[in-house]
């Protein structure tokens, strides 16, 4: 089947800022803030360490660190994406598939979960479905370098070399340290 080339400009841009994350009263929010802040700080530190391990090529250690970060914040799209990328680097495709599905259930409104699913679908050879996930991720956050990288890979596989280079250059400009 021929790839459907979806115009990124014509796709619907989702606005997540208007969706409330939870409904709490002022006193509930004030009493929960220190606990949430500590958990968020620990999760952020765990994610930073996991990302550092991933970029150093220590994929097994990164996988473990992303799992630990996910325990601290079970709805972290960033942790799920890192977990899926690490699994793919370790050729654990079925585990990556399972985690990407779990990510979409736990955090469907985060671009990183759609990027993770797109990477798994691309790896499985389901290019059109991967493209759909990358477009969704791109529309959710046009600052998601991995989504643009995924789109570049899709376009290159379809012989749209100029468009692939455009996406690759944009991804590199956003995150030159990413591999």
GROMACS .gro file of C-alpha atoms in nm:
model
  179
    1UNK     CA    1   0.000   0.000   0.000
    2UNK     CA    2   0.119   0.349  -0.076
    3UNK     CA    3   0.195   0.578   0.212
    4UNK     CA    4  -0.053   0.848   0.282
    5UNK     CA    5   0.143   1.167   0.310
    6UNK     CA    6  -0.043   1.374   0.565
    7UNK     CA    7   0.006   1.747   0.549
    8UNK     CA    8   0.127   1.852   0.891
    9UNK     CA    9  -0.016   2.198   0.843
   10UNK     CA   10  -0.363   2.063   0.767
   11UNK     CA   11  -0.373   1.819   1.058
   12UNK     CA   12  -0.568   1.916   1.366
   13UNK     CA   13  -0.356   2.070   1.639
   14UNK     CA   14  -0.459   1.951   1.981
   15UNK     CA   15  -0.465   2.196   2.268
   16UNK     CA   16  -0.385   2.029   2.597
   17UNK     CA   17  -0.354   2.343   2.805
   18UNK     CA   18  -0.731   2.374   2.848
   19UNK     CA   19  -0.773   2.024   2.991
   20UNK     CA   20  -0.764   2.023   3.371
   21UNK     CA   21  -0.549   1.746   3.515
   22UNK     CA   22  -0.753   1.706   3.831
   23UNK     CA   23  -1.028   1.871   4.030
   24UNK     CA   24  -0.919   1.962   4.384
   25UNK     CA   25  -1.018   2.228   4.629
   26UNK     CA   26  -0.764   2.491   4.731
   27UNK     CA   27  -0.694   2.328   5.070
   28UNK     CA   28  -0.651   1.985   4.913
   29UNK     CA   29  -0.408   2.124   4.658
   30UNK     CA   30  -0.209   2.310   4.924
   31UNK     CA   31  -0.173   2.002   5.145
   32UNK     CA   32  -0.080   1.777   4.853
   33UNK     CA   33   0.171   2.019   4.696
   34UNK     CA   34   0.478   1.921   4.907
   35UNK     CA   35   0.419   1.549   4.846
   36UNK     CA   36   0.361   1.597   4.475
   37UNK     CA   37   0.661   1.831   4.451
   38UNK     CA   38   0.892   1.576   4.616
   39UNK     CA   39   0.770   1.294   4.393
   40UNK     CA   40   0.802   1.514   4.085
   41UNK     CA   41   1.156   1.617   4.182
   42UNK     CA   42   1.259   1.256   4.239
   43UNK     CA   43   1.100   1.152   3.909
   44UNK     CA   44   1.274   1.437   3.724
   45UNK     CA   45   1.609   1.342   3.874
   46UNK     CA   46   1.550   0.978   3.781
   47UNK     CA   47   1.458   1.075   3.425
   48UNK     CA   48   1.770   1.291   3.391
   49UNK     CA   49   1.989   1.003   3.509
   50UNK     CA   50   1.812   0.756   3.279
   51UNK     CA   51   1.850   0.988   2.980
   52UNK     CA   52   2.220   1.031   3.059
   53UNK     CA   53   2.264   0.652   3.067
   54UNK     CA   54   2.075   0.618   2.738
   55UNK     CA   55   2.290   0.878   2.565
   56UNK     CA   56   2.603   0.706   2.698
   57UNK     CA   57   2.490   0.384   2.528
   58UNK     CA   58   2.417   0.201   2.854
   59UNK     CA   59   2.075   0.084   2.739
   60UNK     CA   60   2.022  -0.188   2.999
   61UNK     CA   61   2.097   0.054   3.284
   62UNK     CA   62   1.884   0.320   3.117
   63UNK     CA   63   1.596   0.072   3.089
   64UNK     CA   64   1.616   0.005   3.463
   65UNK     CA   65   1.633   0.379   3.542
   66UNK     CA   66   1.334   0.458   3.321
   67UNK     CA   67   1.140   0.181   3.498
   68UNK     CA   68   1.228   0.336   3.836
   69UNK     CA   69   1.119   0.680   3.715
   70UNK     CA   70   0.794   0.530   3.593
   71UNK     CA   71   0.727   0.390   3.940
   72UNK     CA   72   0.756   0.744   4.079
   73UNK     CA   73   0.536   0.892   3.806
   74UNK     CA   74   0.319   0.623   3.639
   75UNK     CA   75   0.180   0.870   3.383
   76UNK     CA   76   0.513   1.008   3.262
   77UNK     CA   77   0.521   1.008   2.884
   78UNK     CA   78   0.892   1.088   2.893
   79UNK     CA   79   0.962   0.779   3.107
   80UNK     CA   80   0.755   0.558   2.878
   81UNK     CA   81   0.929   0.693   2.569
   82UNK     CA   82   1.271   0.628   2.723
   83UNK     CA   83   1.164   0.281   2.829
   84UNK     CA   84   1.045   0.199   2.478
   85UNK     CA   85   1.358   0.343   2.311
   86UNK     CA   86   1.584   0.149   2.548
   87UNK     CA   87   1.388  -0.170   2.484
   88UNK     CA   88   1.422  -0.122   2.108
   89UNK     CA   89   1.798  -0.063   2.139
   90UNK     CA   90   1.821  -0.393   2.328
   91UNK     CA   91   1.614  -0.569   2.053
   92UNK     CA   92   1.330  -0.630   2.297
   93UNK     CA   93   1.064  -0.540   2.041
   94UNK     CA   94   0.774  -0.724   2.204
   95UNK     CA   95   0.846  -0.561   2.541
   96UNK     CA   96   0.864  -0.224   2.366
   97UNK     CA   97   0.529  -0.298   2.197
   98UNK     CA   98   0.366  -0.387   2.530
   99UNK     CA   99   0.508  -0.077   2.701
  100UNK     CA  100   0.400   0.152   2.415
  101UNK     CA  101   0.043   0.019   2.439
  102UNK     CA  102   0.051   0.070   2.816
  103UNK     CA  103   0.185   0.422   2.764
  104UNK     CA  104  -0.104   0.516   2.537
  105UNK     CA  105  -0.350   0.391   2.800
  106UNK     CA  106  -0.177   0.570   3.089
  107UNK     CA  107  -0.084   0.898   2.918
  108UNK     CA  108  -0.274   0.938   2.590
  109UNK     CA  109  -0.247   1.318   2.595
  110UNK     CA  110   0.134   1.327   2.594
  111UNK     CA  111   0.323   1.349   2.267
  112UNK     CA  112   0.603   1.124   2.393
  113UNK     CA  113   0.371   0.824   2.422
  114UNK     CA  114   0.263   0.862   2.060
  115UNK     CA  115   0.625   0.903   1.953
  116UNK     CA  116   0.712   0.583   2.141
  117UNK     CA  117   0.431   0.394   1.970
  118UNK     CA  118   0.543   0.534   1.634
  119UNK     CA  119   0.896   0.406   1.691
  120UNK     CA  120   0.770   0.057   1.774
  121UNK     CA  121   0.535   0.051   1.474
  122UNK     CA  122   0.817   0.166   1.246
  123UNK     CA  123   1.043  -0.106   1.384
  124UNK     CA  124   0.769  -0.364   1.318
  125UNK     CA  125   0.740  -0.241   0.958
  126UNK     CA  126   0.397  -0.080   1.001
  127UNK     CA  127   0.506   0.242   0.836
  128UNK     CA  128   0.166   0.404   0.772
  129UNK     CA  129   0.053   0.348   1.129
  130UNK     CA  130   0.389   0.477   1.253
  131UNK     CA  131   0.343   0.790   1.045
  132UNK     CA  132  -0.001   0.846   1.200
  133UNK     CA  133   0.147   0.826   1.551
  134UNK     CA  134   0.434   1.061   1.464
  135UNK     CA  135   0.191   1.314   1.315
  136UNK     CA  136  -0.026   1.297   1.629
  137UNK     CA  137   0.283   1.350   1.845
  138UNK     CA  138   0.402   1.639   1.628
  139UNK     CA  139   0.062   1.806   1.646
  140UNK     CA  140   0.050   1.768   2.023
  141UNK     CA  141   0.392   1.927   2.064
  142UNK     CA  142   0.582   2.081   1.779
  143UNK     CA  143   0.888   2.077   2.008
  144UNK     CA  144   0.908   1.694   2.009
  145UNK     CA  145   1.235   1.629   1.824
  146UNK     CA  146   1.184   1.251   1.831
  147UNK     CA  147   0.849   1.288   1.651
  148UNK     CA  148   1.021   1.484   1.376
  149UNK     CA  149   1.299   1.229   1.359
  150UNK     CA  150   1.035   0.956   1.323
  151UNK     CA  151   0.866   1.148   1.044
  152UNK     CA  152   1.204   1.191   0.873
  153UNK     CA  153   1.252   0.814   0.883
  154UNK     CA  154   0.902   0.758   0.742
  155UNK     CA  155   0.955   1.008   0.460
  156UNK     CA  156   1.298   0.862   0.377
  157UNK     CA  157   1.149   0.513   0.356
  158UNK     CA  158   0.890   0.648   0.112
  159UNK     CA  159   1.161   0.818  -0.098
  160UNK     CA  160   1.053   1.168  -0.001
  161UNK     CA  161   1.413   1.268   0.055
  162UNK     CA  162   1.372   1.647   0.060
  163UNK     CA  163   1.093   1.628   0.316
  164UNK     CA  164   1.293   1.374   0.519
  165UNK     CA  165   1.593   1.608   0.527
  166UNK     CA  166   1.369   1.894   0.634
  167UNK     CA  167   1.237   1.693   0.931
  168UNK     CA  168   1.582   1.560   1.021
  169UNK     CA  169   1.732   1.909   1.019
  170UNK     CA  170   1.447   2.039   1.238
  171UNK     CA  171   1.490   1.749   1.483
  172UNK     CA  172   1.866   1.805   1.500
  173UNK     CA  173   1.816   2.177   1.560
  174UNK     CA  174   1.582   2.099   1.852
  175UNK     CA  175   1.805   1.836   2.013
  176UNK     CA  176   2.155   1.806   1.863
  177UNK     CA  177   2.269   1.563   2.135
  178UNK     CA  178   2.000   1.299   2.065
  179UNK     CA  179   2.101   0.981   1.885
   0.00000   0.00000   0.00000
